[in-house]
Amino acid sequence: MKKVLLTLIIFLYGSIVFGSEIVIDRDCLLYSDLFVNGDNSKLTCNFAPGDEKILQYSVLQKILKQNPGLKPKLNSIKKIVVKRKGKLVTEEIVQQLIANLYRKSFPDIEISIEKISMNKGIYFANINDLRLNFMNNDRLGSVYYLLSNGYKNYRIYAYVKGYKEVFVSKERIKKNEPISNKVVKKRVEITRLLGEPVMDIDEYIASRTIPTNRIVTDKYVIKKPDAFKGDYVKLIYKSASIIAVTKGILEQNAYIGNVVKVKNPSSGKFVIAKYVGDKRAIILDY
């Protein structure tokens, strides 16, 4: 019965008095919280959920001096503690916030939260006020988050494992070999994976040897070039009066439209040229 009565009092007035302690259910302390005949004017604000503050005696003296007709609710006003109610942020709530964050940001990754470390005194007023974001670029493994309750920010630590369907080499793949027919899709743990998994494999070749049963990431592949380093190309020089053609050797992989370095095998000199396809490159300087 007492609990029901206290709940009703807080619902009606937004505060309740215990000796020299006032409990409020909002972010502002009103005159009506302190004085029997006080109105709903704001006395002081910025009470975060779970906050506990001491109201200075000098402040109350000043108010009473300016408003001698006010009648304090408390027997003693020398030390008044003001508390704002709040709901405790539990580990289960943080787990759900983390799960929602990954579901929104990385819908193709399944996660397993192995450990959470957090301040035990975090409170909130409404569950919708809680916001969780990444603190840095770490997404799996040891991850730090910033949790806001709408008033304060708190650092949260979690160890998160990630799982995803990715392409894995089913045999040894040599450098410059196409990878599309030498990989298989598997659900694997990617927590400690270096690089990003390659999901569009048709246009890629191995940039170095890929061992068997290795996750194919951008560290192992490149987009298949239109011409390879070491290939011979037609080197074309154009000016207002002449067009000259000679042979050149690509010093790097070439893609149509890219600028590449080409060696003239006759002179041993290097030139910069624009690769235009069909084993042709137009000299940009000489």
Tab-separated table of C-alpha atoms in Angstrom, residues 15-264:
chain	number	residue	atom	x	y	z
A	15	SER	CA	8.807	14.692	-6.526
A	16	ILE	CA	8.715	13.253	-3.021
A	17	VAL	CA	10.353	14.384	0.233
A	18	PHE	CA	12.204	12.100	2.688
A	19	GLY	CA	13.576	14.051	5.685
A	20	SER	CA	16.204	16.288	4.051
A	21	GLU	CA	16.051	14.416	0.734
A	22	ILE	CA	13.956	15.231	-2.332
A	23	VAL	CA	13.455	12.726	-5.152
A	24	ILE	CA	12.372	14.086	-8.524
A	25	ASP	CA	11.369	12.361	-11.748
A	26	ARG	CA	12.448	15.049	-14.234
A	27	ASP	CA	15.556	17.059	-15.111
A	28	CYS	CA	14.520	20.252	-13.269
A	29	LEU	CA	13.892	21.041	-9.594
A	30	LEU	CA	10.801	23.232	-9.169
A	31	TYR	CA	9.855	25.677	-6.421
A	32	SER	CA	6.885	23.415	-5.672
A	33	ASP	CA	9.322	20.587	-4.856
A	34	LEU	CA	10.814	22.611	-1.986
A	35	PHE	CA	7.981	24.798	-0.790
A	36	VAL	CA	4.410	23.993	0.205
A	37	ASN	CA	3.124	27.107	-1.538
A	38	GLY	CA	5.731	27.168	-4.331
A	39	ASP	CA	4.736	27.295	-7.999
A	40	ASN	CA	6.092	25.260	-10.921
A	41	SER	CA	8.864	27.705	-11.771
A	42	LYS	CA	12.245	26.058	-12.365
A	43	LEU	CA	14.776	26.491	-9.587
A	44	THR	CA	17.665	24.546	-11.138
A	45	CYS	CA	17.972	22.033	-13.985
A	46	ASN	CA	20.299	19.527	-15.682
A	47	PHE	CA	19.596	16.615	-13.355
A	48	ALA	CA	20.581	13.490	-15.274
A	49	PRO	CA	18.885	10.189	-14.400
A	50	GLY	CA	20.488	8.815	-11.222
A	51	ASP	CA	22.064	12.172	-10.312
A	52	GLU	CA	22.400	13.161	-6.671
A	53	LYS	CA	23.199	16.796	-5.832
A	54	ILE	CA	23.380	18.853	-2.651
A	55	LEU	CA	21.408	22.082	-2.710
A	56	GLN	CA	23.499	24.778	-1.046
A	57	TYR	CA	22.066	26.347	2.119
A	58	SER	CA	23.076	29.812	0.896
A	59	VAL	CA	20.890	29.385	-2.196
A	60	LEU	CA	17.834	28.554	-0.083
A	61	GLN	CA	18.528	31.450	2.281
A	62	LYS	CA	18.619	33.824	-0.668
A	63	ILE	CA	15.320	32.466	-2.031
A	64	LEU	CA	13.587	32.793	1.350
A	65	LYS	CA	14.941	36.314	1.791
A	66	GLN	CA	13.546	37.322	-1.599
A	67	ASN	CA	10.267	35.435	-1.003
A	68	PRO	CA	9.531	35.580	2.762
A	69	GLY	CA	6.069	34.064	2.286
A	70	LEU	CA	7.382	30.698	1.053
A	71	LYS	CA	6.939	27.731	3.408
A	72	PRO	CA	9.602	24.971	3.167
A	73	LYS	CA	8.379	21.385	2.983
A	74	LEU	CA	11.412	20.200	4.950
A	75	ASN	CA	11.955	20.565	8.679
A	76	SER	CA	15.601	21.435	8.060
A	77	ILE	CA	16.975	23.198	5.000
A	78	LYS	CA	20.626	23.267	6.042
A	79	LYS	CA	21.459	20.255	3.899
A	80	ILE	CA	19.090	19.167	1.161
A	81	VAL	CA	19.967	16.275	-1.124
A	82	VAL	CA	18.162	16.226	-4.468
A	83	LYS	CA	18.037	12.924	-6.354
A	84	ARG	CA	16.631	12.194	-9.769
A	85	LYS	CA	15.085	8.813	-10.318
A	86	GLY	CA	16.565	6.635	-13.031
A	87	LYS	CA	16.538	3.109	-14.382
A	88	LEU	CA	19.804	1.192	-14.221
A	89	VAL	CA	21.536	0.291	-17.493
A	90	THR	CA	22.158	-3.444	-17.194
A	91	GLU	CA	24.529	-5.660	-19.154
A	92	GLU	CA	21.502	-7.167	-20.907
A	93	ILE	CA	20.463	-3.713	-22.149
A	94	VAL	CA	23.985	-3.024	-23.455
A	95	GLN	CA	24.035	-6.403	-25.220
A	96	GLN	CA	20.812	-5.497	-27.007
A	97	LEU	CA	22.154	-2.057	-27.972
A	98	ILE	CA	25.317	-3.642	-29.405
A	99	ALA	CA	23.280	-6.234	-31.316
A	100	ASN	CA	21.058	-3.487	-32.771
A	101	LEU	CA	24.103	-1.428	-33.787
A	102	TYR	CA	25.631	-4.324	-35.748
A	103	ARG	CA	22.286	-5.337	-37.234
A	104	LYS	CA	21.941	-1.824	-38.644
A	105	SER	CA	25.578	-1.213	-39.666
A	106	PHE	CA	26.633	-4.723	-40.738
A	107	PRO	CA	23.536	-6.789	-41.586
A	108	ASP	CA	25.642	-9.533	-43.217
A	109	ILE	CA	27.715	-10.207	-40.078
A	110	GLU	CA	26.588	-12.397	-37.186
A	111	ILE	CA	28.113	-11.485	-33.832
A	112	SER	CA	28.754	-13.161	-30.515
A	113	ILE	CA	29.353	-10.854	-27.534
A	114	GLU	CA	31.867	-12.644	-25.317
A	115	LYS	CA	32.509	-9.987	-22.673
A	116	ILE	CA	31.231	-6.573	-21.569
A	117	SER	CA	32.951	-4.140	-19.209
A	118	MET	CA	31.058	-1.028	-18.110
A	119	ASN	CA	30.436	1.447	-15.320
A	120	LYS	CA	27.894	-0.010	-12.892
A	121	GLY	CA	26.222	3.336	-12.156
A	122	ILE	CA	24.714	4.308	-15.517
A	123	TYR	CA	21.058	5.348	-15.443
A	124	PHE	CA	18.452	6.400	-17.990
A	125	ALA	CA	14.953	7.860	-17.950
A	126	ASN	CA	13.600	6.349	-21.169
A	127	ILE	CA	15.079	3.412	-23.075
A	128	ASN	CA	14.754	5.409	-26.317
A	129	ASP	CA	17.159	8.019	-24.900
A	130	LEU	CA	20.054	5.546	-24.997
A	131	ARG	CA	22.428	5.878	-27.962
A	132	LEU	CA	25.403	3.618	-28.679
A	133	ASN	CA	28.143	4.350	-31.239
A	134	PHE	CA	31.623	3.096	-32.063
A	135	MET	CA	34.451	5.109	-30.483
A	136	ASN	CA	37.030	4.236	-33.170
A	137	ASN	CA	37.506	2.085	-36.272
A	138	ASP	CA	37.564	-1.251	-34.420
A	139	ARG	CA	34.461	-3.312	-35.160
A	140	LEU	CA	35.402	-6.832	-34.042
A	141	GLY	CA	37.587	-8.206	-31.274
A	142	SER	CA	38.261	-5.608	-28.582
A	143	VAL	CA	35.805	-2.803	-29.302
A	144	TYR	CA	35.074	0.442	-27.439
A	145	TYR	CA	31.703	2.158	-27.669
A	146	LEU	CA	30.305	5.482	-26.503
A	147	LEU	CA	26.984	5.192	-24.674
A	148	SER	CA	24.848	8.298	-24.186
A	149	ASN	CA	21.788	8.521	-21.936
A	150	GLY	CA	20.902	11.937	-23.339
A	151	TYR	CA	22.844	13.752	-20.599
A	152	LYS	CA	26.225	12.083	-20.178
A	153	ASN	CA	28.536	9.862	-22.223
A	154	TYR	CA	30.030	6.622	-20.923
A	155	ARG	CA	32.719	4.345	-22.358
A	156	ILE	CA	31.731	0.706	-22.845
A	157	TYR	CA	34.133	-2.125	-23.679
A	158	ALA	CA	33.139	-5.414	-25.306
A	159	TYR	CA	34.878	-8.346	-26.925
A	160	VAL	CA	32.872	-9.210	-30.031
A	161	LYS	CA	33.358	-12.177	-32.358
A	162	GLY	CA	32.106	-11.915	-35.929
A	163	TYR	CA	30.957	-14.554	-38.416
A	164	LYS	CA	30.240	-14.140	-42.119
A	165	GLU	CA	29.838	-16.099	-45.347
A	166	VAL	CA	32.998	-15.384	-47.347
A	167	PHE	CA	35.062	-16.924	-50.124
A	168	VAL	CA	37.773	-19.370	-49.012
A	169	SER	CA	40.442	-20.865	-51.280
A	170	LYS	CA	39.857	-24.577	-51.870
A	171	GLU	CA	43.339	-25.046	-53.341
A	172	ARG	CA	46.612	-23.161	-53.690
A	173	ILE	CA	46.209	-20.191	-56.047
A	174	LYS	CA	49.290	-18.845	-57.805
A	175	LYS	CA	50.046	-15.189	-58.444
A	176	ASN	CA	48.101	-13.718	-61.415
A	177	GLU	CA	45.741	-16.701	-61.558
A	178	PRO	CA	41.968	-16.057	-61.686
A	179	ILE	CA	40.339	-16.969	-58.382
A	180	SER	CA	36.682	-17.464	-59.356
A	181	ASN	CA	36.880	-21.232	-59.934
A	182	LYS	CA	39.253	-21.944	-57.046
A	183	VAL	CA	37.226	-20.681	-54.100
A	184	VAL	CA	34.182	-21.832	-52.148
A	185	LYS	CA	31.778	-19.876	-49.950
A	186	LYS	CA	31.845	-20.723	-46.225
A	187	ARG	CA	30.579	-19.264	-42.958
A	188	VAL	CA	33.719	-18.563	-40.925
A	189	GLU	CA	34.882	-16.417	-38.025
A	190	ILE	CA	36.343	-13.110	-39.217
A	191	THR	CA	37.186	-11.550	-35.834
A	192	ARG	CA	40.940	-11.317	-36.426
A	193	LEU	CA	40.788	-11.090	-40.197
A	194	LEU	CA	43.295	-8.742	-41.822
A	195	GLY	CA	41.791	-6.911	-44.775
A	196	GLU	CA	38.272	-6.907	-46.194
A	197	PRO	CA	36.698	-10.094	-47.603
A	198	VAL	CA	36.313	-9.964	-51.391
A	199	MET	CA	32.716	-10.724	-52.348
A	200	ASP	CA	32.811	-9.960	-56.107
A	201	ILE	CA	35.389	-12.498	-57.285
A	202	ASP	CA	34.802	-12.628	-61.057
A	203	GLU	CA	37.028	-9.672	-61.968
A	204	TYR	CA	39.891	-10.478	-59.599
A	205	ILE	CA	43.164	-12.376	-59.804
A	206	ALA	CA	45.661	-13.336	-57.110
A	207	SER	CA	48.194	-10.588	-56.415
A	208	ARG	CA	50.360	-13.172	-54.621
A	209	THR	CA	50.158	-16.861	-53.789
A	210	ILE	CA	47.044	-17.709	-51.757
A	211	PRO	CA	47.433	-20.839	-49.574
A	212	THR	CA	44.711	-23.484	-49.368
A	213	ASN	CA	41.799	-22.782	-46.997
A	214	ARG	CA	42.579	-19.059	-46.723
A	215	ILE	CA	39.895	-16.352	-46.620
A	216	VAL	CA	40.180	-14.279	-49.797
A	217	THR	CA	40.650	-10.630	-48.821
A	218	ASP	CA	41.760	-7.482	-50.614
A	219	LYS	CA	45.277	-8.233	-49.319
A	220	TYR	CA	45.487	-11.209	-51.687
A	221	VAL	CA	43.837	-10.004	-54.892
A	222	ILE	CA	43.778	-7.229	-57.460
A	223	LYS	CA	41.325	-6.416	-60.194
A	224	LYS	CA	42.446	-8.203	-63.355
A	225	PRO	CA	44.469	-5.656	-65.374
A	226	ASP	CA	43.933	-5.008	-69.064
A	227	ALA	CA	47.668	-5.622	-69.545
A	228	PHE	CA	50.248	-7.081	-67.174
A	229	LYS	CA	53.587	-5.770	-66.013
A	230	GLY	CA	56.220	-7.041	-68.480
A	231	ASP	CA	53.856	-7.085	-71.466
A	232	TYR	CA	54.991	-5.442	-74.703
A	233	VAL	CA	52.873	-2.510	-75.894
A	234	LYS	CA	52.891	-0.135	-78.852
A	235	LEU	CA	54.293	3.178	-77.682
A	236	ILE	CA	52.764	6.015	-79.658
A	237	TYR	CA	54.216	9.514	-79.752
A	238	LYS	CA	52.065	12.291	-81.194
A	239	SER	CA	52.928	15.898	-81.934
A	240	ALA	CA	51.572	18.570	-84.242
A	241	SER	CA	53.720	17.347	-87.136
A	242	ILE	CA	54.624	13.698	-86.546
A	243	ILE	CA	53.338	10.395	-85.201
A	244	ALA	CA	55.979	7.863	-84.123
A	245	VAL	CA	55.400	4.275	-83.020
A	246	THR	CA	57.824	1.997	-81.180
A	247	LYS	CA	57.761	-0.889	-78.736
A	248	GLY	CA	57.701	-0.554	-74.975
A	249	ILE	CA	57.598	-2.814	-71.918
A	250	LEU	CA	55.088	-2.117	-69.138
A	251	GLU	CA	56.734	-1.501	-65.781
A	252	GLN	CA	53.427	-2.006	-63.968
A	253	ASN	CA	50.003	-3.525	-64.510
A	254	ALA	CA	47.886	-1.351	-66.781
A	255	TYR	CA	44.189	-0.493	-66.812
A	256	ILE	CA	42.468	1.390	-69.626
A	257	GLY	CA	42.660	5.113	-68.955
A	258	ASN	CA	45.428	4.833	-66.351
A	259	VAL	CA	48.842	6.466	-66.576
A	260	VAL	CA	51.696	3.934	-66.512
A	261	LYS	CA	55.469	3.775	-66.625
A	262	VAL	CA	56.868	2.159	-69.793
A	263	LYS	CA	60.444	1.231	-70.705
A	264	ASN	CA	61.786	1.729	-74.216
